[in-house]
CSV table of C-alpha atoms in Angstrom, one decimal:
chain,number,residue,atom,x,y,z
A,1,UNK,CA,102.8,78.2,100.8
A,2,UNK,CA,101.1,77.0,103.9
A,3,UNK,CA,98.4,79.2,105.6
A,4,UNK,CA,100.7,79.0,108.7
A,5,UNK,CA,103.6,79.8,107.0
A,6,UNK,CA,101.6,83.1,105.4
A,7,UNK,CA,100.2,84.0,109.1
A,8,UNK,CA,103.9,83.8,110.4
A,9,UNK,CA,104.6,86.2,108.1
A,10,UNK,CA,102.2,88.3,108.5
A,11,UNK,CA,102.4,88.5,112.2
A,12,UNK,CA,105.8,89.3,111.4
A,13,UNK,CA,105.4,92.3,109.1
A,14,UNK,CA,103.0,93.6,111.4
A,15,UNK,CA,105.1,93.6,114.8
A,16,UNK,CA,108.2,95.1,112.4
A,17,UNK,CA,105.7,97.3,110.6
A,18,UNK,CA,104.7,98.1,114.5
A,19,UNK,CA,107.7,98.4,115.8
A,20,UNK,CA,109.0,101.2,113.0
A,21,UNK,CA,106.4,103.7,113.7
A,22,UNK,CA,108.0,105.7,116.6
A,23,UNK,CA,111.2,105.7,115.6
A,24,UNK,CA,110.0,107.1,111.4
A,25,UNK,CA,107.7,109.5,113.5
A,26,UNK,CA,111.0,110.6,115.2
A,27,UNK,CA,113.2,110.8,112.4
A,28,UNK,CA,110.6,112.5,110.1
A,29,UNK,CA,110.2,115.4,112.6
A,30,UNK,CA,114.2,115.6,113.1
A,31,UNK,CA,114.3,116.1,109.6
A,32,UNK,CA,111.9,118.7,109.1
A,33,UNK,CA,111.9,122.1,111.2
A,34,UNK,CA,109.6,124.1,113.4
A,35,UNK,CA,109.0,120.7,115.7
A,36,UNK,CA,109.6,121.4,119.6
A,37,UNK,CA,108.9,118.4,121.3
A,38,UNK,CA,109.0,119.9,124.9
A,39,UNK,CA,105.4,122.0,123.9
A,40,UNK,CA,101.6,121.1,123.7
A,41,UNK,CA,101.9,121.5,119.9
A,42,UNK,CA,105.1,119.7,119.5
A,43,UNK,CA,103.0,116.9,120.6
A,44,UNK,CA,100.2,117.2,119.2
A,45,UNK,CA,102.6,117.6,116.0
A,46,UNK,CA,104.6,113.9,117.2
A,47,UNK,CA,101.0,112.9,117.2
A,48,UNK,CA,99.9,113.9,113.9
A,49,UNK,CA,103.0,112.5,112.5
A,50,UNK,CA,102.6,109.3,113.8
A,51,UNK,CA,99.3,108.8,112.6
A,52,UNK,CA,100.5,109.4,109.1
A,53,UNK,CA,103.1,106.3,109.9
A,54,UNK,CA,100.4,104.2,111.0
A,55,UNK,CA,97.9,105.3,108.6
A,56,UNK,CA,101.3,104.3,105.8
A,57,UNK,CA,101.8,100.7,107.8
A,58,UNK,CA,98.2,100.2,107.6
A,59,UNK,CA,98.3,100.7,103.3
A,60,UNK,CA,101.4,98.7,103.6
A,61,UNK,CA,100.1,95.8,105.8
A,62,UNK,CA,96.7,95.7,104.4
A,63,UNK,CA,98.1,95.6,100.4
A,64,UNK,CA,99.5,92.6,100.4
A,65,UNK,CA,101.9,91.4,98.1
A,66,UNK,CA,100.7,91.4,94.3
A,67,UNK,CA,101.6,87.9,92.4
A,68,UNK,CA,103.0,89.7,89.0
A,69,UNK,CA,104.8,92.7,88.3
A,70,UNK,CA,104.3,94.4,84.9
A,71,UNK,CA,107.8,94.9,83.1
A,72,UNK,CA,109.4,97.8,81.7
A,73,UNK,CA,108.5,96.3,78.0
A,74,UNK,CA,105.0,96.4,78.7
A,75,UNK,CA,104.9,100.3,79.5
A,76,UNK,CA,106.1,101.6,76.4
A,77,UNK,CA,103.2,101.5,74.1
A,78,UNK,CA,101.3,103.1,76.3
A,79,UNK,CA,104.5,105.8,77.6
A,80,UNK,CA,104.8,106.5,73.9
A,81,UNK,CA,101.4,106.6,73.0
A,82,UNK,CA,100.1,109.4,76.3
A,83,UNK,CA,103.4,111.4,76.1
A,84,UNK,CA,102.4,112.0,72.0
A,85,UNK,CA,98.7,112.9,72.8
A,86,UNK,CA,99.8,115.1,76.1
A,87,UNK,CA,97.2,116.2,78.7
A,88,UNK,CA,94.7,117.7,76.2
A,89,UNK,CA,94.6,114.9,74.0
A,90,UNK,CA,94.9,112.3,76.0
A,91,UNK,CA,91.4,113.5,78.2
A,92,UNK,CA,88.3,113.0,76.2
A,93,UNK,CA,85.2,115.3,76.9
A,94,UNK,CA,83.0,113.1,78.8
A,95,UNK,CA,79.4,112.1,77.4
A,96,UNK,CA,76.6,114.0,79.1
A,97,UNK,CA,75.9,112.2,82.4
A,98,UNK,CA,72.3,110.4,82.4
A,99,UNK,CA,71.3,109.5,86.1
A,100,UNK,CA,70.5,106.1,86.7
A,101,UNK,CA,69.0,106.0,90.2
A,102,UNK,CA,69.2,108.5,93.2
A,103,UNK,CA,69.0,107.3,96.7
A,104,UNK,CA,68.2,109.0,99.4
A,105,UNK,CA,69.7,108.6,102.8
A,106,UNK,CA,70.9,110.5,106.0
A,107,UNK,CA,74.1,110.4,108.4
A,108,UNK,CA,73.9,112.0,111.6
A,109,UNK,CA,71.4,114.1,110.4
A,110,UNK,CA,72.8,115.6,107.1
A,111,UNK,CA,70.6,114.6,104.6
A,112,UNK,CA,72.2,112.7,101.5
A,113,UNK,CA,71.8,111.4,98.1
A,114,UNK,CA,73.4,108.6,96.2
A,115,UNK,CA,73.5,109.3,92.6
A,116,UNK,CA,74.5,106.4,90.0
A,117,UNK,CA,75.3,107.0,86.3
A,118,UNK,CA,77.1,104.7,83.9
A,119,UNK,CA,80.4,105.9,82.2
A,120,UNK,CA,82.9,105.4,79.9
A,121,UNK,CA,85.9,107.6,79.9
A,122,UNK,CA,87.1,106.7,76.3
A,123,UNK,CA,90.2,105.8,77.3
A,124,UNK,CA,93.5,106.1,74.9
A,125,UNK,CA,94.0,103.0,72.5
A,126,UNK,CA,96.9,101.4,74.4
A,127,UNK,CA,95.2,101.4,77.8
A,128,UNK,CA,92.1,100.3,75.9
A,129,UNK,CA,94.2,97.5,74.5
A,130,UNK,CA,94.8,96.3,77.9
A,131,UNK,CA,91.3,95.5,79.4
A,132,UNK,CA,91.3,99.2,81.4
A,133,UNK,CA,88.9,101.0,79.4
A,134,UNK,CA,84.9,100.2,78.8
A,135,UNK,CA,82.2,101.0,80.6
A,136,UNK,CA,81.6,101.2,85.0
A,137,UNK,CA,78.6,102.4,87.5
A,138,UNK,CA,79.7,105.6,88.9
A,139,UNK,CA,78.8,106.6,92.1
A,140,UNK,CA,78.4,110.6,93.3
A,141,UNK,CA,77.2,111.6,97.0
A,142,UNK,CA,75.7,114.9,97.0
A,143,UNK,CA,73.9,117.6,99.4
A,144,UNK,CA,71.3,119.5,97.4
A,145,UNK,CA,69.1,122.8,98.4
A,146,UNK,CA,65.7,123.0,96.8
A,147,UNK,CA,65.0,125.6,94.7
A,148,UNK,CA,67.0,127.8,91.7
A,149,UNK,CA,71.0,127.6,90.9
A,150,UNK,CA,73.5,127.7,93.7
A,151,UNK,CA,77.4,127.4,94.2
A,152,UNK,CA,78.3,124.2,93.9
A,153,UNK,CA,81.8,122.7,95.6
A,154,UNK,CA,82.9,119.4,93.9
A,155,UNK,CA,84.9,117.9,96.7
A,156,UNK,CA,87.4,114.6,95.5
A,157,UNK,CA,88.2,112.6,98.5
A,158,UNK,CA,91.4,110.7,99.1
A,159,UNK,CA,93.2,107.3,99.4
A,160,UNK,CA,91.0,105.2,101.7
A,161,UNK,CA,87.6,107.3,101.9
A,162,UNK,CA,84.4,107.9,100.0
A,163,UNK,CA,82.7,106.6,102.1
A,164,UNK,CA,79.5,108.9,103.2
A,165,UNK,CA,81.6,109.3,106.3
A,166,UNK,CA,83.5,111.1,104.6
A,167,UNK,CA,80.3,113.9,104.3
A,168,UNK,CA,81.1,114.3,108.0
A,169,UNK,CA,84.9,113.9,108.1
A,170,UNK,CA,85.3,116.5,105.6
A,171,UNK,CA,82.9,119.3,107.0
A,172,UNK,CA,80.5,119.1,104.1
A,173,UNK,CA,77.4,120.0,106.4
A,174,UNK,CA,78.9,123.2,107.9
A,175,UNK,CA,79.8,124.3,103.9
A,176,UNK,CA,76.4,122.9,102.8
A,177,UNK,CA,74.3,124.7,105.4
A,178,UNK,CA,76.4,127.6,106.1
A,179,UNK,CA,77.8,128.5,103.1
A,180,UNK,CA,74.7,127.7,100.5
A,181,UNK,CA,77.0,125.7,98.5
A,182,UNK,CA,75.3,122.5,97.1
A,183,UNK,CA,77.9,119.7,97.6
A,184,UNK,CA,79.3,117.1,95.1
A,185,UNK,CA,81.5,114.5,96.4
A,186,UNK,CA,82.0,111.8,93.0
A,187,UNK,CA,83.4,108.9,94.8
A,188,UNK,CA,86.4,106.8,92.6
A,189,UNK,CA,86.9,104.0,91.7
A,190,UNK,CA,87.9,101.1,94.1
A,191,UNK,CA,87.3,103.6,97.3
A,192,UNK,CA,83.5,103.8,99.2
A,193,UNK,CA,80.7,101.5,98.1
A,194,UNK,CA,82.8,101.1,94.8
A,195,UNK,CA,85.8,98.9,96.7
A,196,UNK,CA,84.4,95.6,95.8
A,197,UNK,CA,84.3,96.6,92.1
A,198,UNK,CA,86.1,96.4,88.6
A,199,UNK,CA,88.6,97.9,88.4
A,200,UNK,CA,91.1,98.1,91.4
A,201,UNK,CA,92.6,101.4,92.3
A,202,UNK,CA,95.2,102.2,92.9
A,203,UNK,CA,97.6,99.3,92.1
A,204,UNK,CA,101.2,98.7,91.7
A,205,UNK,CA,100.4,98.2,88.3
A,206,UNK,CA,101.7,101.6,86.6
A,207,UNK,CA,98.9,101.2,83.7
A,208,UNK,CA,96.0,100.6,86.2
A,209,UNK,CA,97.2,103.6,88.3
A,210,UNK,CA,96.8,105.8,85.1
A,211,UNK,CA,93.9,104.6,83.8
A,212,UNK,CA,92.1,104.5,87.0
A,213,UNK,CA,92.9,108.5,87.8
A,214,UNK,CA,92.7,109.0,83.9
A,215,UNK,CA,88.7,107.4,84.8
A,216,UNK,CA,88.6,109.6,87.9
A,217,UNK,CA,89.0,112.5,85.6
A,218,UNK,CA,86.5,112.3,83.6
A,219,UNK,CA,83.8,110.8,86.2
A,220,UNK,CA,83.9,114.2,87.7
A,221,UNK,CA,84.4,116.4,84.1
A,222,UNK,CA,80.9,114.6,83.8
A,223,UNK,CA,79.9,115.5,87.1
A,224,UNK,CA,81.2,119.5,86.7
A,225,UNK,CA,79.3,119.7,83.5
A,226,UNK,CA,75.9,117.8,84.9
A,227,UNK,CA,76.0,121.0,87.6
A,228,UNK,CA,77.1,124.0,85.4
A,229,UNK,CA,73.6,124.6,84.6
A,230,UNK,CA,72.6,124.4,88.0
A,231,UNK,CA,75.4,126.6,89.4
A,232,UNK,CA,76.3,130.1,90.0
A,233,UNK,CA,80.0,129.0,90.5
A,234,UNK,CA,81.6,126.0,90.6
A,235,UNK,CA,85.0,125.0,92.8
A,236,UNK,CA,86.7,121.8,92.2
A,237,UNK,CA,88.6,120.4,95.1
A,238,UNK,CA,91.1,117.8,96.1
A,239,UNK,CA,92.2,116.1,99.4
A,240,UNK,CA,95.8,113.9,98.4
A,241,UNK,CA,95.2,111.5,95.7
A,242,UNK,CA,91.9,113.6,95.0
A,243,UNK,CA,94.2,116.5,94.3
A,244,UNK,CA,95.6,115.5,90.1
A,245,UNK,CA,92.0,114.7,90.0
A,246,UNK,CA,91.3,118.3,90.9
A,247,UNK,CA,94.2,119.9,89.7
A,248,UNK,CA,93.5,118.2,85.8
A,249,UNK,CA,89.8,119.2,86.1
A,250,UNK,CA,90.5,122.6,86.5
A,251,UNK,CA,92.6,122.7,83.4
A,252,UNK,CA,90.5,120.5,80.9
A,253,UNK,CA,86.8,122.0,82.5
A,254,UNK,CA,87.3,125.9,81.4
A,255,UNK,CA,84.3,127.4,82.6
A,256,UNK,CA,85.2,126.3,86.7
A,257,UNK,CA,85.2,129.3,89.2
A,258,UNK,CA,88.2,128.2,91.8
A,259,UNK,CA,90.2,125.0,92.5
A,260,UNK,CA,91.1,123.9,96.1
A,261,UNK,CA,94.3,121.8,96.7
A,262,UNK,CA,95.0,120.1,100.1
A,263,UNK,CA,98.0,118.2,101.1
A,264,UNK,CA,98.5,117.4,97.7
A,265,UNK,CA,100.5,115.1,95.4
A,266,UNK,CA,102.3,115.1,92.0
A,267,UNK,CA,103.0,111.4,90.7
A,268,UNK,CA,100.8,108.7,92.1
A,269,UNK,CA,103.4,106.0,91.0
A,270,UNK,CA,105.8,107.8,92.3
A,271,UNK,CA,104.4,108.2,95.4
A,272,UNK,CA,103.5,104.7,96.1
A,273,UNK,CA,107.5,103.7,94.8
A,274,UNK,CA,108.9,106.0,98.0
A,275,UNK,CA,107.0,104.0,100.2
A,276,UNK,CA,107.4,100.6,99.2
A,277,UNK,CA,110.8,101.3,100.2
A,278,UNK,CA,109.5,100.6,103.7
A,279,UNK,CA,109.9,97.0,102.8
A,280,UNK,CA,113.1,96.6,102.0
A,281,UNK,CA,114.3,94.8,98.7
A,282,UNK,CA,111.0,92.5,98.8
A,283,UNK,CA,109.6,94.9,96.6
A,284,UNK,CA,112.3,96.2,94.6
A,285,UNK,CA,111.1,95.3,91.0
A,286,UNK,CA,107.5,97.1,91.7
A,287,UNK,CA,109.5,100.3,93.4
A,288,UNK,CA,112.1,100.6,90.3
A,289,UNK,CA,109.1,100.6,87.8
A,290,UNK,CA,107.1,102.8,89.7
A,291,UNK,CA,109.9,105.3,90.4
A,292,UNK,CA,111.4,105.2,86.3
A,293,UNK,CA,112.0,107.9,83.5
A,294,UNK,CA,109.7,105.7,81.4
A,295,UNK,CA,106.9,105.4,84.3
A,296,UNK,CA,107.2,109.4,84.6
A,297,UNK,CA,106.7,109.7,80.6
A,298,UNK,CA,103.5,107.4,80.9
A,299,UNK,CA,102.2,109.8,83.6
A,300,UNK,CA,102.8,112.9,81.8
A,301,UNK,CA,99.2,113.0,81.2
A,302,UNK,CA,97.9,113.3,85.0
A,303,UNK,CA,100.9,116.0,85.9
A,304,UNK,CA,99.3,118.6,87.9
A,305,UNK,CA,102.2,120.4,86.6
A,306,UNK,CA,101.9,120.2,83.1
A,307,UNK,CA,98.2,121.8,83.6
A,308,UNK,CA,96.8,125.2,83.4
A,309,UNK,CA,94.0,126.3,85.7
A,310,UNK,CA,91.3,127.8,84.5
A,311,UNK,CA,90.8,129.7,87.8
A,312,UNK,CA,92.5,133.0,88.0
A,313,UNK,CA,95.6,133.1,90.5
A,314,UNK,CA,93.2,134.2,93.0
A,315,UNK,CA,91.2,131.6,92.8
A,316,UNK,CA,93.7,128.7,93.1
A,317,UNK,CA,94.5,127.7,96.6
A,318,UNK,CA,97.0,125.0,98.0
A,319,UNK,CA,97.3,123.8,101.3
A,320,UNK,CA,100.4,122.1,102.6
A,321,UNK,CA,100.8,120.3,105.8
A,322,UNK,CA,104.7,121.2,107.0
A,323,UNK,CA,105.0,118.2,108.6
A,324,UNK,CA,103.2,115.3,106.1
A,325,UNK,CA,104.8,112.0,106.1
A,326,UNK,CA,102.2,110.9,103.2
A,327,UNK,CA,102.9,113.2,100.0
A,328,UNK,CA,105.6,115.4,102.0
A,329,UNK,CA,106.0,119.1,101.4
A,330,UNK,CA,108.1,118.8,98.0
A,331,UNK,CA,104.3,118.9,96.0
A,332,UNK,CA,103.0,121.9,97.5
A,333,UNK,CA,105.9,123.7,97.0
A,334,UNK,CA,106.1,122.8,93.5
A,335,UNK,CA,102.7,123.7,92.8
A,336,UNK,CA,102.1,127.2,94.4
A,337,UNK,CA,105.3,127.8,92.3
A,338,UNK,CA,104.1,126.8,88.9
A,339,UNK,CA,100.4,127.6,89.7
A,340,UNK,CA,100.9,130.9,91.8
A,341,UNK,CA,97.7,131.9,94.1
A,342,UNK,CA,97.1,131.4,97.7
A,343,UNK,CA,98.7,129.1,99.7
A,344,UNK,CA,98.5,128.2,103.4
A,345,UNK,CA,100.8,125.7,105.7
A,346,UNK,CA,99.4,123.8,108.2
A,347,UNK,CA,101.6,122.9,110.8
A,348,UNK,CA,100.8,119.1,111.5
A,349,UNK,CA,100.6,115.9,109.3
A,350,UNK,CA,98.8,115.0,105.9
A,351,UNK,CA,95.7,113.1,108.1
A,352,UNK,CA,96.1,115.4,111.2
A,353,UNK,CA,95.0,118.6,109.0
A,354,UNK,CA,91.6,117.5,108.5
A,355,UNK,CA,90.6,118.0,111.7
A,356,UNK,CA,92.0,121.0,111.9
A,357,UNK,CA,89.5,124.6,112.7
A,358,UNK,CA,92.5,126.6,111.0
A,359,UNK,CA,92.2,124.7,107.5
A,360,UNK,CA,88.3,124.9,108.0
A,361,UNK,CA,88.7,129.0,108.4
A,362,UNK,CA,90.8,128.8,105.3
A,363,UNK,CA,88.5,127.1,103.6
A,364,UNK,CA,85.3,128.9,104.5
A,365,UNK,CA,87.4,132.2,104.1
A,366,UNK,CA,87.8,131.1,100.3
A,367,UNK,CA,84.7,130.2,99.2
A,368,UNK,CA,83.3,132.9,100.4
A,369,UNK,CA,85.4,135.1,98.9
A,370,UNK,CA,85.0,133.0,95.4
A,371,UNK,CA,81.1,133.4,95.5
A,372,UNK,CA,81.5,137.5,96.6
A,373,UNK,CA,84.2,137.7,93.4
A,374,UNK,CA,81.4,136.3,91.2
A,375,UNK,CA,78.7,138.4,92.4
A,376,UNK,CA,76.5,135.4,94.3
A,377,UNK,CA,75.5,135.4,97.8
A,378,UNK,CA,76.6,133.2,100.4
């Protein structure tokens, strides 16, 4: 193919791609409720809305079309081999994390450090069989306060950040300096200052995707149990594709204090095979695999709903965003039902809810209430 026949046609996705934001903004709000576009927040809600279509157009645009899809065949090794082992067996402990250089820095005045370690997450024999296991440099941001043991919040980012940005985007300052907590932020694979790096993630490759959050996993186990010794309590948190990250650290890592959820989602796979259906049938073969019973059995192992917080009910909290056009609602709702604990809705979109003072309230409101439950001050 000519480079002027693949500019064509990329010019072309992009003015459809373009094109199909308003009216999916439109049609996502018709087909949720509390939306009334004749208000301030009824626009601010079209708003938010529509920045989780562009920010989707964007993934879609920007991801290209891969040159080989993995078939059914290929997946059942592994399907049969993770659904035998289940969520216990299948996760490793991690070996003791041994820093390998810190780096300090600053951004817009909060004060930083860059913390490498090498890891290897021991991965299952059939993922291990495909090139996906072995050894990487892992990469953890963090906000530290001199002196004894403090609360420590171990915050996964999202699809698209990890960048140390993303210290600013996410309010770490205000719950660094405010709220005493020293401040983790492990960045994952293929996201921040690790993009450029083996091994991509995520993928449309259904192994890659597990192996990559299966990594994930136990980059921050390592992480929660480099702080525990340092730490008066430890909360685990997770924005979107941060949140099975989360959601399985909480279960495998007994001794953590709380665990956050925002705007978060079940199946990666099966998140990414909804929305290649923006494409039409180009991408049919990747969106069937993604989206099948033997796909689902492969991920049984990073189900947030197969898991059991270690947290007590009170200590588990799960934000939704009413109006998300990323994860949708349909994974907080499952959640807060299996998990239980506090839940709050936000009334925007899955980026818009970032921004948002009322989330930051929530937040603030409980962290503090996890430190003052385990006797530390904040």
């Amino acid at each position: 193919m000519s480079l002027a026949t693949r500019s064509l046609g990329l010019t072309r996705d992009v003015v459809r791609e373009v094109g199909m934001v308003v009216p999916r903004t439109v049609a996502g709000l018709n087909e949720s409720t509390g939306w009334a576009p004749a208000s301030p927040r009824g626009v601010r809600q079209f708003g938010e809305v529509m920045l989780d279509e562009l920010v989707l157009s964007a993934f879609s645009l920007l991801g290209g079309t891969p040159t080989a899809v993995r078939t059914p065949d290929a997946c059942i090794a592994a399907a049969d081999e993770l659904s035998a082992l289940g969520v216990d067996r299948a996760h490793t402990d991690p070996e003791p994390l041994q820093v390998q250089t810190i780096q300090r820095g600053r951004i817009a005045g909060l004060a930083y450090e860059r913390l490498t370690f090498e890891h290897d997450p021991a991965l299952p024999k059939t993922l291990a069989a495909e090139h996906l296991g072995g050894p990487v440099t892992a990469v953890v941001h963090l906000c530290r306060h001199p002196g004894g043991p403090r609360p420590w919040l171990i915050w996964v980012h999202g699809a698209g950040q990890g960048g140390t940005e993303d210290l600013l985007l996410s309010r770490i300052g205000r719950i660094h300096h405010q709220l005493g907590f020293n401040v983790a932020m492990p960045v994952q694979l293929g996201h921040g200052c690790r993009r450029r790096q083996w091994p991509a993630y995520p993928d449309m490759d259904p192994l890659v995707n597990v192996a990559g959050m299966m990594r994930a996993v136990s980059e921050v186990r390592a992480v929660v149990k480099w702080t525990q010794p340092q730490a008066t309590a430890v909360v685990v948190s997770g924005i979107s594709m941060g949140t099975p990250v989360a959601a399985l650290v909480s279960h495998l890592e007994r001794q953590i204090d709380a665990v956050g959820l925002y705007t978060p989602i079940l199946g990666l796979n099966a998140m990414i095979s909804r929305h290649l259906g923006r494409w039409g049938s180009s991408r049919d073969a990747y969106r069937e695999l993604l989206g099948s019973q033997l796909v689902a059995k492969l991920t049984s192992v990073i189900d947030p709903l197969a898991v059991d917080p270690a947290p007590p009910p009170n200590h588990r909290l799960i934000v939704g965003a009413w109006h998300d056009r990323m994860a949708m609602r349909e994974p907080a709702i499952a959640l807060h039902d299996r998990w239980g604990g506090q839940s709050y809705w936000y009334d925007g979109g899955h980026v818009g809810h970032v921004f948002s003072r009322r989330v930051q309230r929530v937040t603030e409101r409980f962290l503090r209430e996890v430190t003052a439950d385990e006797g530390v001050w904040n």
